[in-house]
Coordinates of C-alpha atoms (C1' of nucleotides) in Angstrom, one line a residue:
Chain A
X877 CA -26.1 16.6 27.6
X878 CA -23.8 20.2 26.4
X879 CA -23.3 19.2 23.2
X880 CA -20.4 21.9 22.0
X881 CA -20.5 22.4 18.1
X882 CA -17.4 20.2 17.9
X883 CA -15.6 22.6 15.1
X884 CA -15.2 25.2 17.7
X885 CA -12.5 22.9 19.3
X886 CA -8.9 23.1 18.9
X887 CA -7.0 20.1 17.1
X888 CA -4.4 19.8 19.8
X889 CA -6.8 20.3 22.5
X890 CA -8.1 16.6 21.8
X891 CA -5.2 15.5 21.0
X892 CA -4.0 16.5 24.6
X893 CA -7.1 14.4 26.2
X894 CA -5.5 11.9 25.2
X895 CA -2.1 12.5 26.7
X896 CA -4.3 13.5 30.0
X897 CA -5.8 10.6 29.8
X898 CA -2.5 8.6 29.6
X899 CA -1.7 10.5 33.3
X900 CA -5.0 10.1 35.1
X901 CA -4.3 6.3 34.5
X902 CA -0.9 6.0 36.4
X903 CA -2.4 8.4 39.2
X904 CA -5.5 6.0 39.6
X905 CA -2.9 2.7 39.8
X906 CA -0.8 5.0 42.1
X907 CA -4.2 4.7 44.0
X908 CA -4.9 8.6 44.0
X909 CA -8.5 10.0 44.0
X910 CA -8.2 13.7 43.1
X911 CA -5.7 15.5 41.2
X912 CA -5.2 19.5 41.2
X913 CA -4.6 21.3 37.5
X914 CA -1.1 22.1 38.4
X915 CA -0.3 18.4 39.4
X916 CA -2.0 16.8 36.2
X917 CA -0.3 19.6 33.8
X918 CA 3.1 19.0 35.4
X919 CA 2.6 15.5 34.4
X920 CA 1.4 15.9 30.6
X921 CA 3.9 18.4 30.2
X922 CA 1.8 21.1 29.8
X923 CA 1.0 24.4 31.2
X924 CA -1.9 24.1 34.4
X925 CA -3.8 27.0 32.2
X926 CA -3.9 25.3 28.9
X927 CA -5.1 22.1 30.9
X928 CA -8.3 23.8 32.8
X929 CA -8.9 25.9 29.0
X930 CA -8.8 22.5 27.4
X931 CA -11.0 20.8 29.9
X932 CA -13.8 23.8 29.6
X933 CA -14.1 22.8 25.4
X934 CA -15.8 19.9 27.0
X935 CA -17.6 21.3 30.5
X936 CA -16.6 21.8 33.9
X937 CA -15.3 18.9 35.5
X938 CA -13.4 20.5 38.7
X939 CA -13.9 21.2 42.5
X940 CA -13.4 24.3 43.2
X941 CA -10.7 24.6 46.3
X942 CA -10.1 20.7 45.8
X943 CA -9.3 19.8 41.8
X944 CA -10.4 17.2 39.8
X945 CA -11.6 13.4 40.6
X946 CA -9.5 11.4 39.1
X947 CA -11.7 8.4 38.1
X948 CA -14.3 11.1 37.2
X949 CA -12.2 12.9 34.9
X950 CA -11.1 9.6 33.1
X951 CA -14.4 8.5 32.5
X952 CA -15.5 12.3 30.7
X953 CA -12.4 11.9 28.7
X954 CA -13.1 8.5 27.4
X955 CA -16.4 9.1 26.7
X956 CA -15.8 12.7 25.0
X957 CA -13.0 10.2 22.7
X958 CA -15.6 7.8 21.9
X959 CA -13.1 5.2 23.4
X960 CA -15.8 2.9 25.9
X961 CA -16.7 0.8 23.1
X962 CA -14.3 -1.4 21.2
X963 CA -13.8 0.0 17.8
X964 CA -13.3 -2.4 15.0
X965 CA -10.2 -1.6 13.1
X966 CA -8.6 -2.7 10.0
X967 CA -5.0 -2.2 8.5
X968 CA -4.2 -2.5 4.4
X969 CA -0.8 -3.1 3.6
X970 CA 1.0 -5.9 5.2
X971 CA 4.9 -5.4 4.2
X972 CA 7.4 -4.6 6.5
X973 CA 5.7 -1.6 8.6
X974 CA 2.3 -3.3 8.4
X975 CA 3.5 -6.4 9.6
X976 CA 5.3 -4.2 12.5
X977 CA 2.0 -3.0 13.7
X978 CA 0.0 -6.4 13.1
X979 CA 2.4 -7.9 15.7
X980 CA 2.5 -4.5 17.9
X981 CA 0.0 -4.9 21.1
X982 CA 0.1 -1.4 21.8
X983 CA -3.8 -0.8 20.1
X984 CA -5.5 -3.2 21.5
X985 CA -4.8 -2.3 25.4
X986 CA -5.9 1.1 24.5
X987 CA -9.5 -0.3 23.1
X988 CA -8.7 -0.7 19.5
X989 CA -9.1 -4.7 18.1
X990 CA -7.8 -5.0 14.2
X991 CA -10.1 -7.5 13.0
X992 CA -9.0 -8.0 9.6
X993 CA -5.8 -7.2 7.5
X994 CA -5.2 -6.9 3.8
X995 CA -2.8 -6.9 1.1
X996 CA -2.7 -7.4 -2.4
X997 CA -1.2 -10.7 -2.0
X998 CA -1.9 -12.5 1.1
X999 CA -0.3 -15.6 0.6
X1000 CA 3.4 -13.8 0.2
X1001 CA 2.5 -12.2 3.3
X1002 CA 4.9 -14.1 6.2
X1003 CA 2.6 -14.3 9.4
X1004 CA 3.7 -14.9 12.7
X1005 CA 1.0 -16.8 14.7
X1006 CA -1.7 -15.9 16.2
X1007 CA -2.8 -12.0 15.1
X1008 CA -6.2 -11.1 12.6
X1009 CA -7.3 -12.7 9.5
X1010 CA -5.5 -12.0 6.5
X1011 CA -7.6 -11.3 3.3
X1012 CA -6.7 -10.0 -0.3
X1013 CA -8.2 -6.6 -1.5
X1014 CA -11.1 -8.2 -3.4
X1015 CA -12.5 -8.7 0.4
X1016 CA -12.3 -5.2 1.5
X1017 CA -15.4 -3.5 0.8
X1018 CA -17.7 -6.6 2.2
X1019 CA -15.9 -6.7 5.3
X1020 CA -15.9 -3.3 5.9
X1021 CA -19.8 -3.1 5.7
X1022 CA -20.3 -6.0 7.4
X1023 CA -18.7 -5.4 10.4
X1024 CA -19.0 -1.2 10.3
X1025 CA -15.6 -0.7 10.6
X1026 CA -15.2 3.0 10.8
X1027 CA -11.4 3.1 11.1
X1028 CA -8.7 2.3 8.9
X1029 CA -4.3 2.1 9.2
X1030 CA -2.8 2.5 5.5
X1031 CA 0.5 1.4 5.7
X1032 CA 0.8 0.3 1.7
X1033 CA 3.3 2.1 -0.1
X1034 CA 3.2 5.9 -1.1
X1035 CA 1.8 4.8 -5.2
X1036 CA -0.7 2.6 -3.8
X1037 CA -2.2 4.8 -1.1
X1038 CA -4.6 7.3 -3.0
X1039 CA -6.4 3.9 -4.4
X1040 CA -6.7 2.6 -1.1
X1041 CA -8.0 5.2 0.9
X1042 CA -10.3 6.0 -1.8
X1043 CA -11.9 2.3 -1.7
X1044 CA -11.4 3.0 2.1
X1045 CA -13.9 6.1 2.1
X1046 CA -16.2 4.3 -0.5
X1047 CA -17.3 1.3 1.7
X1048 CA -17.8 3.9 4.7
X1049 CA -14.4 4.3 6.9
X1050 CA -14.3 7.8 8.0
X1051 CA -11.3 7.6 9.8
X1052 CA -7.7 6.7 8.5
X1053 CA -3.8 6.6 10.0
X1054 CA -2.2 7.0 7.8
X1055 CA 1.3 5.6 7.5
X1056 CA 2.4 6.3 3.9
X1057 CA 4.6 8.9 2.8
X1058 CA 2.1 11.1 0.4
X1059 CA -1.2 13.6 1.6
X1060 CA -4.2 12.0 1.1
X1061 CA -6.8 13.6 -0.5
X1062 CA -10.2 12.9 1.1
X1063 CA -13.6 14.1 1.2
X1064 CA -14.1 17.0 4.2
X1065 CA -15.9 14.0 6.1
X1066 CA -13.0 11.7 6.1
X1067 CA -10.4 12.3 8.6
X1068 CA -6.9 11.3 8.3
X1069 CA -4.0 11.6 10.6
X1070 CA -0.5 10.8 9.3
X1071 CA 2.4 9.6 10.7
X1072 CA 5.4 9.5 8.9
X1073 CA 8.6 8.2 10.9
X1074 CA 11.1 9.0 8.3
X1075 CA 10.0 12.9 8.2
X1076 CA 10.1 12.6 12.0
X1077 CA 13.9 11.4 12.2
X1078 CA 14.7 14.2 9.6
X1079 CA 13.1 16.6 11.7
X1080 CA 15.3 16.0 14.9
X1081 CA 18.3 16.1 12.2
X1082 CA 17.6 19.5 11.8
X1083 CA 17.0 20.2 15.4
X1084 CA 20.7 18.3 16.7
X1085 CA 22.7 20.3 14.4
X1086 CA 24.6 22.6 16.5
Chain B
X1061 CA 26.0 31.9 4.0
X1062 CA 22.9 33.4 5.3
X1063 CA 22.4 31.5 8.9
X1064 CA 18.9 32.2 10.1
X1065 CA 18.3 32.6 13.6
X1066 CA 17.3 28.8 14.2
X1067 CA 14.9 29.8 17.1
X1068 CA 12.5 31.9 14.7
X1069 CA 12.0 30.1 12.3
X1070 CA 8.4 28.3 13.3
X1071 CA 8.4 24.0 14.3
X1072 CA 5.8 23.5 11.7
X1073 CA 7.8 25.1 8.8
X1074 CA 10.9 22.9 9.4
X1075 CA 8.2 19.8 9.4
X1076 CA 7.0 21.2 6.6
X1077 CA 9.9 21.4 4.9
X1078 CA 10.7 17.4 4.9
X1079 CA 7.2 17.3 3.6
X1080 CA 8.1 19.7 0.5
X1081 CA 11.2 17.5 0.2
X1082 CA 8.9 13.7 -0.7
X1083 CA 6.7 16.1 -3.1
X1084 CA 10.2 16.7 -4.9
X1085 CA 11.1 13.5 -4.9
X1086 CA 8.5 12.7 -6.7
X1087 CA 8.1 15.3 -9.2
X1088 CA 12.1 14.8 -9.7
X1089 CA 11.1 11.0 -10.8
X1090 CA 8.7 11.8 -13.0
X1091 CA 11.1 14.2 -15.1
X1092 CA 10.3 17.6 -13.9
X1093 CA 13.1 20.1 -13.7
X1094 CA 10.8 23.1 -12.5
X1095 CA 7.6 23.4 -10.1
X1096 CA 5.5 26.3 -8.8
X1097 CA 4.9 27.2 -6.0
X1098 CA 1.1 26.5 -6.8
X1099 CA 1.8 23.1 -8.3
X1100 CA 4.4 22.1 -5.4
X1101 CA 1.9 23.3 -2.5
X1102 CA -1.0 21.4 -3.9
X1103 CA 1.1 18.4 -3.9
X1104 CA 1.8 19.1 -0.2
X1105 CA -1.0 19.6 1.1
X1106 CA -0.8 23.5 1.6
X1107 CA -1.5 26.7 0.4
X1108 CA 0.9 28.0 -2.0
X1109 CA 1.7 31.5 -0.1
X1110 CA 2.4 28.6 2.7
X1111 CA 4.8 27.3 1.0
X1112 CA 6.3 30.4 -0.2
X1113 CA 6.6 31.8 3.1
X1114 CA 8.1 28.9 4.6
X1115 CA 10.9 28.9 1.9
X1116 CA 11.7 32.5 3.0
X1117 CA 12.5 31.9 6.4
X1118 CA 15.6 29.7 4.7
X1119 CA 16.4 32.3 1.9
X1120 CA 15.1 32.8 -1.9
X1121 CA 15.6 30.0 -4.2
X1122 CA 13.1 30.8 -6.9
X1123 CA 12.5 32.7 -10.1
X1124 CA 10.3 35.1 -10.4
X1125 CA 7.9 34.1 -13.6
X1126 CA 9.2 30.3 -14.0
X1127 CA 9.0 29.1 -9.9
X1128 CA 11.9 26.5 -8.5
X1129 CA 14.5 24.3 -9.7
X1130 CA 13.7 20.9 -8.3
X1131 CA 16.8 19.9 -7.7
X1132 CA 17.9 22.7 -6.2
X1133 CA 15.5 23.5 -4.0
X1134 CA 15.6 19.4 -3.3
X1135 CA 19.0 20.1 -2.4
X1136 CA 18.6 23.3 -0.1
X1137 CA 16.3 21.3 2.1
X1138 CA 18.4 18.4 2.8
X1139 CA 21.1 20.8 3.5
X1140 CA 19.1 22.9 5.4
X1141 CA 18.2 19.6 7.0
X1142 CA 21.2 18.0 7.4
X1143 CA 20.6 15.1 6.1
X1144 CA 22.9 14.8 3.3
X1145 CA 25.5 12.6 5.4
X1146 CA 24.1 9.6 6.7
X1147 CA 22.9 9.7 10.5
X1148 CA 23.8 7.1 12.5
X1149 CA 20.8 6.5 15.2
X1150 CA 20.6 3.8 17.9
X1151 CA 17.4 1.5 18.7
X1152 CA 16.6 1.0 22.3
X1153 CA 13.9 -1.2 23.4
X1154 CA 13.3 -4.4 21.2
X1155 CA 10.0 -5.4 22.1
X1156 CA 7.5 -5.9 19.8
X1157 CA 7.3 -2.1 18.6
X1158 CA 11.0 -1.8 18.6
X1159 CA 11.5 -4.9 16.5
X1160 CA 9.1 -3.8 14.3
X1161 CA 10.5 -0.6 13.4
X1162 CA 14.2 -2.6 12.9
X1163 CA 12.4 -4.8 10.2
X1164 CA 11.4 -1.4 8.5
X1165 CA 13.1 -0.4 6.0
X1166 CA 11.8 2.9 5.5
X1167 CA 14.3 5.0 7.5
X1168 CA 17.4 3.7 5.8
X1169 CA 15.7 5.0 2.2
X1170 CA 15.8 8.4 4.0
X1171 CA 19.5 8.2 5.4
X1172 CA 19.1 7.1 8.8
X1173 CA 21.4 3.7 9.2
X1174 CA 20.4 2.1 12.4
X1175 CA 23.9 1.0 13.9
X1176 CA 22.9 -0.7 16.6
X1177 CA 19.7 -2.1 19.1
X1178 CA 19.4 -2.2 22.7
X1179 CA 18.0 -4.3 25.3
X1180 CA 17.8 -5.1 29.2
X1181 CA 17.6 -8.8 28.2
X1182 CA 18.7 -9.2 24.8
X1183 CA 19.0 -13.0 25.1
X1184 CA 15.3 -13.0 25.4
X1185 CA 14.6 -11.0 21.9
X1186 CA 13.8 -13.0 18.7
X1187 CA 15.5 -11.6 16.2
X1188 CA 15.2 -11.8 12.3
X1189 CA 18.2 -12.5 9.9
X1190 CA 19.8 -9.2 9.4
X1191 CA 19.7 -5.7 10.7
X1192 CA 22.1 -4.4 13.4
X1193 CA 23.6 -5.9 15.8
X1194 CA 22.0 -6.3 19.8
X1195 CA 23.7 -5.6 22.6
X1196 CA 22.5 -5.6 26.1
X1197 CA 22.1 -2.4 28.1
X1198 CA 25.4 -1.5 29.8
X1199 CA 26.6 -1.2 26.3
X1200 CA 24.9 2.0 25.6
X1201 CA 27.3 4.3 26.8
X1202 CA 30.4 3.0 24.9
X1203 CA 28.7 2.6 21.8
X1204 CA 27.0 6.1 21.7
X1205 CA 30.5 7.8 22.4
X1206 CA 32.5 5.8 20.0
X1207 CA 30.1 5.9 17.0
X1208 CA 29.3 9.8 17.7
X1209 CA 25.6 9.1 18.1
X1210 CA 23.4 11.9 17.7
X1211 CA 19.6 10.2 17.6
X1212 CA 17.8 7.6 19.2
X1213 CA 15.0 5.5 18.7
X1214 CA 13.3 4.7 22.2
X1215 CA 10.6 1.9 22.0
X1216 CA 10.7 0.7 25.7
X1217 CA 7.9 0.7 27.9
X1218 CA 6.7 3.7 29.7
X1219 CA 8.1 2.7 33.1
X1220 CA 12.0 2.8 31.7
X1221 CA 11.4 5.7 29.4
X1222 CA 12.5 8.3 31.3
X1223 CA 15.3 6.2 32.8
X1224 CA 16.2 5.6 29.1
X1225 CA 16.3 9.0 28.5
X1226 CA 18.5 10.4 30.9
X1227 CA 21.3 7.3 30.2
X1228 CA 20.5 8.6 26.5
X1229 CA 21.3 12.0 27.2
X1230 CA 24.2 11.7 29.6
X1231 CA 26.3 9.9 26.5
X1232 CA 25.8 12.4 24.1
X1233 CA 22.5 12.0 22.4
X1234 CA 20.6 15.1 21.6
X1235 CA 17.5 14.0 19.7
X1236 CA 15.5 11.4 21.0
X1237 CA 12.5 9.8 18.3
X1238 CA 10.0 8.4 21.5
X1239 CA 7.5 5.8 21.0
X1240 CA 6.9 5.4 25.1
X1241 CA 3.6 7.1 26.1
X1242 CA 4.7 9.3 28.1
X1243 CA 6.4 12.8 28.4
X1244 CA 10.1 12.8 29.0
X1245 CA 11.9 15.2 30.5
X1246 CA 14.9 16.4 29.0
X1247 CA 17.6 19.2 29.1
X1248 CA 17.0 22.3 27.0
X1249 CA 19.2 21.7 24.3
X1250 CA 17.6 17.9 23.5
X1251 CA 14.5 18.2 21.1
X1252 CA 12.4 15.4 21.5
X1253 CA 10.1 13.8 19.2
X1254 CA 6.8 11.7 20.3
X1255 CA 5.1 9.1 18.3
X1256 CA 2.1 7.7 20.3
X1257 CA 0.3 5.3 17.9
X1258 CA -2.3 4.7 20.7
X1259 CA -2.9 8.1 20.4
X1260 CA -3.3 8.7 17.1
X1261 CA -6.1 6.2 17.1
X1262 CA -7.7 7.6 19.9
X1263 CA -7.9 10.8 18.1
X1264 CA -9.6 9.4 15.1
X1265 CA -12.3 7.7 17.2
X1266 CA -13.0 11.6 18.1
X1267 CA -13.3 13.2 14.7
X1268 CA -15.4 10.0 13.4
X1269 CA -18.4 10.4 16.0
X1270 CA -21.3 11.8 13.7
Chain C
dA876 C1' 2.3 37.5 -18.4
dA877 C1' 3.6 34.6 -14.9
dA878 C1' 5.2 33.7 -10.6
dT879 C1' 8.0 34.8 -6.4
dG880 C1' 8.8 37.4 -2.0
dT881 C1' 6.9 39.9 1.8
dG882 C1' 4.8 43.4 5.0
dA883 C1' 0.3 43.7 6.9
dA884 C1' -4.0 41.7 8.2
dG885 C1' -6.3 38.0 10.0
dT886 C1' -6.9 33.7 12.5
dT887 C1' -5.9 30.4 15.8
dG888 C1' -4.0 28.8 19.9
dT889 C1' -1.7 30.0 24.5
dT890 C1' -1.1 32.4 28.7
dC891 C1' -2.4 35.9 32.1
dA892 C1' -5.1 37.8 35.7
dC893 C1' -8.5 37.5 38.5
dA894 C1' -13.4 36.6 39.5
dG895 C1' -16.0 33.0 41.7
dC896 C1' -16.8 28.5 44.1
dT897 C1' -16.2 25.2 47.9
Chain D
dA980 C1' -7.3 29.5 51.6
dG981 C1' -7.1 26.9 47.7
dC982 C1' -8.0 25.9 43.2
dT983 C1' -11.1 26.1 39.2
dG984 C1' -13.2 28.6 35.2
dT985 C1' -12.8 32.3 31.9
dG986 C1' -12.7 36.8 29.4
dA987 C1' -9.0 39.5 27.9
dA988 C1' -4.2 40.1 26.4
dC989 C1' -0.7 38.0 24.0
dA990 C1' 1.9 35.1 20.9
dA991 C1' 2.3 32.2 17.0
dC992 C1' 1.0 30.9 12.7
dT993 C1' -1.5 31.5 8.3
dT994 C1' -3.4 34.0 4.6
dC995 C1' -4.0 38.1 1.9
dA996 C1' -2.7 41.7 -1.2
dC997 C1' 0.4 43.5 -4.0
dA998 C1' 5.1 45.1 -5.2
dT999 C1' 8.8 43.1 -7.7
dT1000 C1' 11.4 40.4 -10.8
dT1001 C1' 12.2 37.6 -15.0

DNA sequence: AAATGTGAAGTTGTTCACAGCT
DNA sequence: AGCTGTGAACAACTTCACATTT
């Protein structure tokens, strides 16, 4: 197996996999088999170029004349994401935002399962039925270990966030979303992508004034 | 007043910018009346020429020897922003991610007052004590003219998102926050902003195989 | 002395133009 | 003929080096 020194590849061009991914799986329930460049990048919203440069960070995938197999190309994305397997996930921070996600069913259809949540105190924590166990912070390391969780949501609040990825990175997740409102600082191992819905509301401010 | 060309002025900077504003926030909290550039960027995230030059693209605000008045330059973003008067932003799509992001709080700390949710079936939504009020679709249109909406919130599934969209557009809307995993298709002169929490897991599962 | 502001250099990411398969 | 794969050109963004101001 090509094994390209994973550095060399750009940020966005995995991020875009993803979005590609996203299209090859409403062509396949529209019951098509191949798909050309121009017809895939139309559909992420991207230029054809950028989508064949992206696809040859990871190895050639096309037909040359005909374009890409759809269910082919899926599969090489998935497994280039790591996304076959069902990755254990856990979130810290069950207010408002937490709770949002908790009761969101948007992960798990994509592969993730959030086994456990945490919160200083669980038993203020209002829980709708059904959703993970809820534990208190003294239970995050052991659970981490024991199950390998790798993967991590923060969505405590922007004082408490430092302290929790830090315990986060101690019992072995090396991969945090990060909801708070603060930059995390993390070992170069550790990597963190941040969301922040209030920043992105401000940003269209500046973009609707006239 | 100096009015930049918006169109050079670089996406990232602008995002940048909100970022700068938290960091000020903060530092505005704890008593500080001046920053560096050093001091602020590190707090950021960023490099200080970074931050520098991202403040240049909006004019000088600093002093040469001391560094920048926090308030001041707190209050040159949110102008530059515009988000000194409070937004009002719409919700459409109260499903489980849409309700979720009406229980958060978060964006009304920022300025953003939700005025109002949407729904196809809003009979059918459980809805908490509180927030804004729920109307059913063919309200849309009324309600975005009369209240001047500017920004919208779409949480609907990715089927209606486009559909969404173009209603959105046609009333008057020109930012749209979307939550729908998809690309939409809007007029030049709408900037659209995509959330795909999906996504952002996916993309972790990447950088976290050894 | 300390720190900003900025043209120039460097780096990264995108698009072009076309060679090379099928 | 049609469409992918890719080196080279281009554009956007970041960092450097240093002149400039307080």
């Amino acid at each position: 197996m090509k094994k390209s020194p994973r550095s060399e590849i750009p940020r966005k061009a995995v991020y875009r996999l993803s979005v590609y991914l996203r299209c090859l799986q409403r062509l396949k329930q529209n019951g098509l088999r191949t798909v050309s460049s121009e017809a895939l990048a139309r559909a992420a919203g991207v230029k054809s170029t950028q989508l064949r440069k992206d696809l040859t960070y990871f190895g050639q995938f096309g037909t040359r004349g005909l374009g890409y197999d759809v269910e082919q190309l899926a599969q090489m994305i998935t497994d280039t994401l790591g996304t076959n397997s069902l990755q254990p996930v856990i979130l810290v921070g069950v207010g408002n935002l937490g709770s949002a996600l908790l009761s969101y069913r948007g992960f798990e259809q994509e592969g993730f399962g959030i086994i456990g949540a945490f919160d200083l105190e669980p038993a203020k924590v209002k829980r709708g039925r059904g959703g993970p166990p809820l534990h208190g912070m003294e239970k995050l390391f052991e659970i981490i270990r024991a199950a390998r969780v790798k993967m991590a949501i923060i969505t405590v609040p922007a004082a408490a966030a430092q302290a929790v990825a830090n315990q986060l990175v101690a019992a072995g997740v090396t991969g945090i979303l990060n909801f708070a409102p603060i930059v995390l600082h993390v070992p170069e191992d550790v990597t963190v992508n941040s969301v922040n819905l209030a920043i992105e509301l401000e940003n269209l401010s500046y973009f609707i004034q006239t």
